[in-house]
Short mmCIF file of C-alpha atoms and ligand atoms in Angstrom, two decimals:
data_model
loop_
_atom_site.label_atom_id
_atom_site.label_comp_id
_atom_site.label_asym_id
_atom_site.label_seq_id
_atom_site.Cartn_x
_atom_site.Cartn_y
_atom_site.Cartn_z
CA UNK A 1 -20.02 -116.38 13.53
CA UNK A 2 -16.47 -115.82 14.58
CA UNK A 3 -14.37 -115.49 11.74
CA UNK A 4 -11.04 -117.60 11.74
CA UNK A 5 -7.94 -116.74 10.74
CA UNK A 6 -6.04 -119.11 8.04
CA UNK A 7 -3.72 -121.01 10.51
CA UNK A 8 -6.52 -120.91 13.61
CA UNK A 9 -7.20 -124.55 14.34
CA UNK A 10 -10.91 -126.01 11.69
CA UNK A 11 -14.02 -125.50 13.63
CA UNK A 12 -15.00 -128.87 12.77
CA UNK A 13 -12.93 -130.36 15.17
CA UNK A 14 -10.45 -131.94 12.81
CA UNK A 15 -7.19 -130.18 14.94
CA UNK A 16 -5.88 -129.33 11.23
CA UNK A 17 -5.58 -125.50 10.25
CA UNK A 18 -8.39 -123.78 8.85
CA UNK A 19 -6.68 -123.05 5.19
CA UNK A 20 -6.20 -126.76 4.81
CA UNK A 21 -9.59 -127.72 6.27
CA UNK A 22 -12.94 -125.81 5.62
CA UNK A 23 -11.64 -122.55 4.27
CA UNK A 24 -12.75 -123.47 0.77
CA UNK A 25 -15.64 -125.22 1.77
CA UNK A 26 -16.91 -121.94 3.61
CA UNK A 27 -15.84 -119.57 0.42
CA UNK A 28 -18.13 -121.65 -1.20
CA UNK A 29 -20.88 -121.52 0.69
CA UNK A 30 -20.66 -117.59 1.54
CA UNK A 31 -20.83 -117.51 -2.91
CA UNK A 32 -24.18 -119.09 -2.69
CA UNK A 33 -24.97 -116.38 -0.11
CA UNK A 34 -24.16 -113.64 -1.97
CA UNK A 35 -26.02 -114.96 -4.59
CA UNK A 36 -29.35 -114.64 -2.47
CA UNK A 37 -29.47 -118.37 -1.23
CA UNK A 38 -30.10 -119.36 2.39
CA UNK A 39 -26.85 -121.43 3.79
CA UNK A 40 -26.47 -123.24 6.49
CA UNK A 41 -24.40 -122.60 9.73
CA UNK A 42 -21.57 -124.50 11.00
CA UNK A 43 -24.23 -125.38 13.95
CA UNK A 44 -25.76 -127.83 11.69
CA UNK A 45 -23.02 -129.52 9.92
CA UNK A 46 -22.43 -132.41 11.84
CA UNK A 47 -18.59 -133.44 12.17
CA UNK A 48 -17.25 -137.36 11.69
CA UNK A 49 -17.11 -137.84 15.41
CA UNK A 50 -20.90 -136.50 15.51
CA UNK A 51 -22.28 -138.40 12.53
CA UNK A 52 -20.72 -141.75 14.28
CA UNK A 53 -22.88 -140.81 17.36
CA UNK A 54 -26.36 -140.04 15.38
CA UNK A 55 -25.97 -143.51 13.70
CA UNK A 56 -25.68 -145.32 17.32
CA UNK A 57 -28.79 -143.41 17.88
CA UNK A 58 -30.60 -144.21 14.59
CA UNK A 59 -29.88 -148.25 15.44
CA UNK A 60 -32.04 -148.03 18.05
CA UNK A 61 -34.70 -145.96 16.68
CA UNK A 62 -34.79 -148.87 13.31
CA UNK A 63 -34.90 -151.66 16.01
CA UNK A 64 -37.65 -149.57 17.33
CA UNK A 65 -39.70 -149.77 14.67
CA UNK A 66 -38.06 -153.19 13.38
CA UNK A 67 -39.89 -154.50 16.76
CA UNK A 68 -43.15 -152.90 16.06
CA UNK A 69 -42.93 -154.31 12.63
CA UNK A 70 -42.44 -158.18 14.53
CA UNK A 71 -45.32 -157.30 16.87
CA UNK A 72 -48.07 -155.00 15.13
CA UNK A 73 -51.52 -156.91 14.80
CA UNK A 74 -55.44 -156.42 14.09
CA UNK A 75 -56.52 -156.39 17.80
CA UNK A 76 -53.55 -154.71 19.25
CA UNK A 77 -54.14 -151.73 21.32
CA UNK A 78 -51.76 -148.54 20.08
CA UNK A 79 -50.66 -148.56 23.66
CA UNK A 80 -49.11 -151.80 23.27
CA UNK A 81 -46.75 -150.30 20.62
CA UNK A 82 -45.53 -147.26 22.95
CA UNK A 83 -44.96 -149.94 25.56
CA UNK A 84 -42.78 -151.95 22.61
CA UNK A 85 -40.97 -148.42 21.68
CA UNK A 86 -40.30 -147.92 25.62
CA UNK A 87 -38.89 -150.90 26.36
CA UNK A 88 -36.81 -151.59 23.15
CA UNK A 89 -35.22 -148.39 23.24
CA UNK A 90 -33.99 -148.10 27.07
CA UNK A 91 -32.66 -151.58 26.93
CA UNK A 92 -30.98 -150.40 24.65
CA UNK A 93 -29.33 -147.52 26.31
CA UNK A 94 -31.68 -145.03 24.83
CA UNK A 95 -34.19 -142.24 25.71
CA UNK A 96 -37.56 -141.89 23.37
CA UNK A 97 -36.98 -138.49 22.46
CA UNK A 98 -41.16 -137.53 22.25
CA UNK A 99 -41.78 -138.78 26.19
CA UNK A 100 -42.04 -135.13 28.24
CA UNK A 101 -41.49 -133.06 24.85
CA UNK A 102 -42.99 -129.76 25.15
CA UNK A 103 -45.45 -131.77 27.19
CA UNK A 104 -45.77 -134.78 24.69
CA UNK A 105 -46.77 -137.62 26.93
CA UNK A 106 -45.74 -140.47 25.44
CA UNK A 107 -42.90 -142.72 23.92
CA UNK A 108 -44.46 -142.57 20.21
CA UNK A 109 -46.60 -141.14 17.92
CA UNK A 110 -49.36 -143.57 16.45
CA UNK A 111 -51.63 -142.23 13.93
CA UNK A 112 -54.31 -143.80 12.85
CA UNK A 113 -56.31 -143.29 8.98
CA UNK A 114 -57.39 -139.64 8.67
CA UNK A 115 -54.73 -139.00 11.88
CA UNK A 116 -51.90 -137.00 9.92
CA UNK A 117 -49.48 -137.06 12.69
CA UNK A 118 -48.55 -136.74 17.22
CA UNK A 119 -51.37 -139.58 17.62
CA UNK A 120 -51.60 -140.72 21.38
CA UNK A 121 -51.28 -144.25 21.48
CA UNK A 122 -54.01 -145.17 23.83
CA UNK A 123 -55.82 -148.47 25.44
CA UNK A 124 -58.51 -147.13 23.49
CA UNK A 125 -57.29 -147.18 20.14
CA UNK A 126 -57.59 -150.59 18.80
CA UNK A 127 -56.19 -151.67 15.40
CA UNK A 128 -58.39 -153.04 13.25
CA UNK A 129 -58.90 -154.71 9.84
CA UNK A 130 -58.41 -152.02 7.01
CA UNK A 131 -56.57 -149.25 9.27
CA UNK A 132 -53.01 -147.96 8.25
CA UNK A 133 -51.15 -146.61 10.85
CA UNK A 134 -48.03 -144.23 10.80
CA UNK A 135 -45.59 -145.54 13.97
CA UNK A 136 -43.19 -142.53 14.06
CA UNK A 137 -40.53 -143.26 16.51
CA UNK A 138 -37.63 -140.72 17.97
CA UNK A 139 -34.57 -141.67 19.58
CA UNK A 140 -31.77 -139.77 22.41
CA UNK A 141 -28.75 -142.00 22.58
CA UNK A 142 -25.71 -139.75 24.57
CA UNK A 143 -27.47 -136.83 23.67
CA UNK A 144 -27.77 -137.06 20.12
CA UNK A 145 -31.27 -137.54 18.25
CA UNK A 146 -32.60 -139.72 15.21
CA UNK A 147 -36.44 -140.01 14.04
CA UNK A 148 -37.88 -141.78 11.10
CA UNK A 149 -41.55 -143.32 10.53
CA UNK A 150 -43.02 -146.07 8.71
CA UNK A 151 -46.78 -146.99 7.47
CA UNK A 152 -47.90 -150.10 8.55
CA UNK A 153 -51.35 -151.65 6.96
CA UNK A 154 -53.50 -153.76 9.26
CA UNK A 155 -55.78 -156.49 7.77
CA UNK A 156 -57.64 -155.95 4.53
CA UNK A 157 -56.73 -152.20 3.44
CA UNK A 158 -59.31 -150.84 0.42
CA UNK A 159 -57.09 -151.14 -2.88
CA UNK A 160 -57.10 -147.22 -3.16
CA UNK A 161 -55.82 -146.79 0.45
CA UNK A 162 -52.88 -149.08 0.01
CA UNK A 163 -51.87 -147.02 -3.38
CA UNK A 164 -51.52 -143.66 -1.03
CA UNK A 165 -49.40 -145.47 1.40
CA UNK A 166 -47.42 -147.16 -1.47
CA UNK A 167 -47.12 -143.19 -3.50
CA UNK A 168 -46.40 -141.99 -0.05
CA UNK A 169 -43.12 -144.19 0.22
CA UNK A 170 -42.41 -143.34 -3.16
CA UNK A 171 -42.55 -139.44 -2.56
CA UNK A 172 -40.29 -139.82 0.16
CA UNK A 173 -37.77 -142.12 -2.42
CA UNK A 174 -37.69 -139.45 -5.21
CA UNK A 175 -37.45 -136.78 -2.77
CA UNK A 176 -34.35 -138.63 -1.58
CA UNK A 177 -32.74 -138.89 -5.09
CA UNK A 178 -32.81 -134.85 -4.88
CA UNK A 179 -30.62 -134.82 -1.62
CA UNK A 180 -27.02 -133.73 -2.90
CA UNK A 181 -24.17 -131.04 -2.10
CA UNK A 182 -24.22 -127.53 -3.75
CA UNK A 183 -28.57 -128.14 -4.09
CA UNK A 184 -31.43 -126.86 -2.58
CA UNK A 185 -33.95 -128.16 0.58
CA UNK A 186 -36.44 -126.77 -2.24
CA UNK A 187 -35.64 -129.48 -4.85
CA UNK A 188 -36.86 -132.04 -2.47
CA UNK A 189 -40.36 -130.62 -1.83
CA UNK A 190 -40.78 -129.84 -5.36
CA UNK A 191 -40.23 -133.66 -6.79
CA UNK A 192 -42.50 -134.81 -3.93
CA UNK A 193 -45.40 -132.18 -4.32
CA UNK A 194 -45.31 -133.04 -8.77
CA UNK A 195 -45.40 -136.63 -7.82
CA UNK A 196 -48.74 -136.55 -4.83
CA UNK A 197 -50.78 -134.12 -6.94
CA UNK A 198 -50.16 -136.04 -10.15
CA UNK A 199 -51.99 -139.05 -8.11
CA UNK A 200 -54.62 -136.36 -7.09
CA UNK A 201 -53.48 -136.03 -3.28
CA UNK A 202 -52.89 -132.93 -1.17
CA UNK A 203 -49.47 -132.44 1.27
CA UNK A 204 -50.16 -131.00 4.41
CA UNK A 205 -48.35 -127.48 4.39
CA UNK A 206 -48.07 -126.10 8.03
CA UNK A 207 -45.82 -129.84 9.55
CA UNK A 208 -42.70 -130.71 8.28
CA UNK A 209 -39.45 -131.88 7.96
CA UNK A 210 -36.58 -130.43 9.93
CA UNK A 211 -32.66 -131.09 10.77
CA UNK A 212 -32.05 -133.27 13.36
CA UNK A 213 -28.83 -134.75 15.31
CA UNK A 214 -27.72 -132.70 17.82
CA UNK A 215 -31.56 -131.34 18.97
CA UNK A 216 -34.86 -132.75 17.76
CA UNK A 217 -35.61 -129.91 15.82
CA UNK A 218 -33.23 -127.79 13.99
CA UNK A 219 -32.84 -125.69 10.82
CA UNK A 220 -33.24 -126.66 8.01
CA UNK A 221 -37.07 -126.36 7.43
CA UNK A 222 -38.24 -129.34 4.92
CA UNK A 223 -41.54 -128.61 3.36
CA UNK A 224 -42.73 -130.37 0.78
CA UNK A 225 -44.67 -127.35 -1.27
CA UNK A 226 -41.47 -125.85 -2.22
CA UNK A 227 -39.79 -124.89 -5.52
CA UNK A 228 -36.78 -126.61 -6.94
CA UNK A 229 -33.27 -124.53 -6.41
CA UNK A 230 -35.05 -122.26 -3.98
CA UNK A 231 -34.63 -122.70 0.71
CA UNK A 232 -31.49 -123.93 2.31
CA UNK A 233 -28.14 -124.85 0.56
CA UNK A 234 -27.12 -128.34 0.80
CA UNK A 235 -24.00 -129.34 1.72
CA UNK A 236 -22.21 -132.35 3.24
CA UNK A 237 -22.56 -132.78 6.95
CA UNK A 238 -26.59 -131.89 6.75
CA UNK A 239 -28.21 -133.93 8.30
CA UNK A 240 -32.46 -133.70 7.91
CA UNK A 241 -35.74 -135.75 7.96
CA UNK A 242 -37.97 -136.21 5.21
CA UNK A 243 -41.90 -136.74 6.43
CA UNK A 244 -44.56 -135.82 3.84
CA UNK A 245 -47.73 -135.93 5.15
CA UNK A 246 -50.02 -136.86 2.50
CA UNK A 247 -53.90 -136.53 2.71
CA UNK A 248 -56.01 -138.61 -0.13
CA UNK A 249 -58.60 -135.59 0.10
CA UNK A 250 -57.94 -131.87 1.06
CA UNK A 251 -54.49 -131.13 2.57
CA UNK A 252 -57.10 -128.49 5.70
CA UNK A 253 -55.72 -129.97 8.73
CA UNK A 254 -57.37 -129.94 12.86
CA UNK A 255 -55.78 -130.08 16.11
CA UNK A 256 -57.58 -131.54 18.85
CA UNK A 257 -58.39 -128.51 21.22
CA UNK A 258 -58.50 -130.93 24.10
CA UNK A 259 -54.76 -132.32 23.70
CA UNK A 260 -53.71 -129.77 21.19
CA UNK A 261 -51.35 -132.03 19.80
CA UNK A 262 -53.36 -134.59 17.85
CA UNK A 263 -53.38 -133.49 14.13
CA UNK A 264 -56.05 -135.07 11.58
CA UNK A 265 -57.09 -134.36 8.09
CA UNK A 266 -60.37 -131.42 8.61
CA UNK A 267 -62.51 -133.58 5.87
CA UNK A 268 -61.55 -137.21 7.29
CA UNK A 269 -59.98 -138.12 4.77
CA UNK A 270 -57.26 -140.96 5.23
CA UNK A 271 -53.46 -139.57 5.47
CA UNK A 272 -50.06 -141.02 5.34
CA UNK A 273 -46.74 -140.20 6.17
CA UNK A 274 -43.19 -141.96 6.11
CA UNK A 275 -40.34 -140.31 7.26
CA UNK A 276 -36.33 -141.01 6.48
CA UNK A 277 -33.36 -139.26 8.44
CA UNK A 278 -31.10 -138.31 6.02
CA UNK A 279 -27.05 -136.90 5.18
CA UNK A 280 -26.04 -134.94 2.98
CA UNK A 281 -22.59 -136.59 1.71
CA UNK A 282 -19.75 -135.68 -0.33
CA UNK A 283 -21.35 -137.33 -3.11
CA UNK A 284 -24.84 -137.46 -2.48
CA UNK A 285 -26.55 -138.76 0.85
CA UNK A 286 -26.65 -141.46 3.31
CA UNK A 287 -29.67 -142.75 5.18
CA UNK A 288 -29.56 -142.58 7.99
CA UNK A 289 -32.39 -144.17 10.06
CA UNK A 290 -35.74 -145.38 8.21
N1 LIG B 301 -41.27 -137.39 15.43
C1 LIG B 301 -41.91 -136.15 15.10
C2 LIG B 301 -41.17 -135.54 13.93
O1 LIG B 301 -41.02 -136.19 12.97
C3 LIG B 301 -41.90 -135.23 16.25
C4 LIG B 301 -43.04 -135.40 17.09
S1 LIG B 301 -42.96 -134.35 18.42
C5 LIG B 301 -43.59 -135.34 19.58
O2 LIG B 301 -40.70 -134.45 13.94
F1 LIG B 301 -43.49 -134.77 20.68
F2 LIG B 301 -44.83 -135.61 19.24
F3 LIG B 301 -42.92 -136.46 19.58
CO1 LIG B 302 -39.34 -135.68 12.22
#
């Protein structure tokens, strides 16, 4: 990192001199440093002007999945919702961040029961009575990136299923209500992990959150295994996901050799995830796209 001097011109853009800008703001973050912690880099504190852009994004990824809400049926083919994520999102002026990604060959991700996550929606794949499906849906707008995912239940969904999708939402709420300046990535994971294993469920270790804004994938690292006050440093201008991926049996996961992106639970075992894009405020956070 270059280091500024006091009257150099704020790295965050703001044209106002670094002493009456971030100076403080980076004293205190170089403390937590020296105290052991990981902090973040100025690469992944998002400025005003930035933030502003991620939010045009993150309206198209929500109407995204707002429109797959409308649509989503017992019958429907999981093709018909990456055709729905297509088209919603480049009317809009938008690019679906997963099509062509590292090879990723759709517009979506639909998984499907014991599918934890990167389900192919395919002609093949037909929703039926008693499935839950994770829809998670990723968004370029002007070159900057949101990503959030919701459950949806089809039909008749077995009492016991319906209470992991219903924890799972409520892992990712209390691990919101951890997001704050001057804590840790570590306090999230650790609220979520106490509250799945308390209902018996396993989180999937090796997938996780990640920041997000100006790439798809950025530091910080979210798990959801963590301890409280230990990984990354929070402060304002963060911006990350949080996606537990929550498996009602053993948290063992498989890729599908033949696609090598399609991740289930190894026992079969149903698995759910939600996933919010969050910031890290002055104050607390800000949802960003859900
Ligand atoms: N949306 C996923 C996430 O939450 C990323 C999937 S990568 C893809 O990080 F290529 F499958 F889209
Ligand atoms: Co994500």
């Amino acid at each position: 990192m270059i280091k500024l001097g006091r009257n150099d011109a704020c790295w965050c853009g703001s044209g106002r001199k670094y002493k009456q800008c971030h100076e403080a703001f980076d004293k205190k973050i170089e403390t937590f440093g020296r105290q052991g912690h990981k902090i973040p880099d100025h690469s992944i504190i998002k400025t005003p002007e930035q933030i502003e852009k991620i939010k045009r994004s993150a309206v198209i990824n929500m109407a995204c999945l707002d429109a797959v809400s409308e649509a989503i049926h017992e019958g429907m083919a999981t093709s018909e919702i990456d055709k729905i994520v297509y088209e919603t999102t480049t009317k809009m002026g938008g690019i679906p961040a997963p099509l062509n990604y590292e090879g990723f060959p759709y517009s979506v991700c639909t998984s499907v029961n014991d599918q934890i996550c990167h389900g192919f929606p395919s002609d093949d794949v037909i929703l039926k009575s008693g499935d839950i499906v994770n829809v998670d849906c990723s968004t370029i707008l002007d070159g900057y990136y949101s990503d959030s995912s919701r459950m949806f239940m089809i039909g008749d969904v077995k009492p016991e299923v319906r209470e992991l999708v219903e924890v799972t939402k409520e892992c990712c709420d209390i691990g919101l209500a951890q997001v704050k300046p001057w804590g840790f990535i570590g306090d999230i994971g650790a609220a979520i992990n106490e509250k799945a294993t308390a209902h018996g469920y396993q989180i999937v270790r090796e997938i996780g959150g990640h920041g997000v804004g100006l790439a798809f994938h950025e530091e910080p690292w979210v798990g959801y295994v963590t301890k409280a006050g230990t990984e990354m440093l929070m402060v304002p201008g963060m911006m990350f996901t949080i996606e537990p991926m929550i498996n009602m049996g053993s948290c063992r996961i498989k890729t599908d050799p033949d696609n090598g992106w399609e991740v289930s639970t190894f026992d079969g075992s149903m698995s759910a995830q939600w996933e919010y894009q969050v910031l890290v405020t002055e104050d607390g956070y800000e949802l960003i796209s859900w």
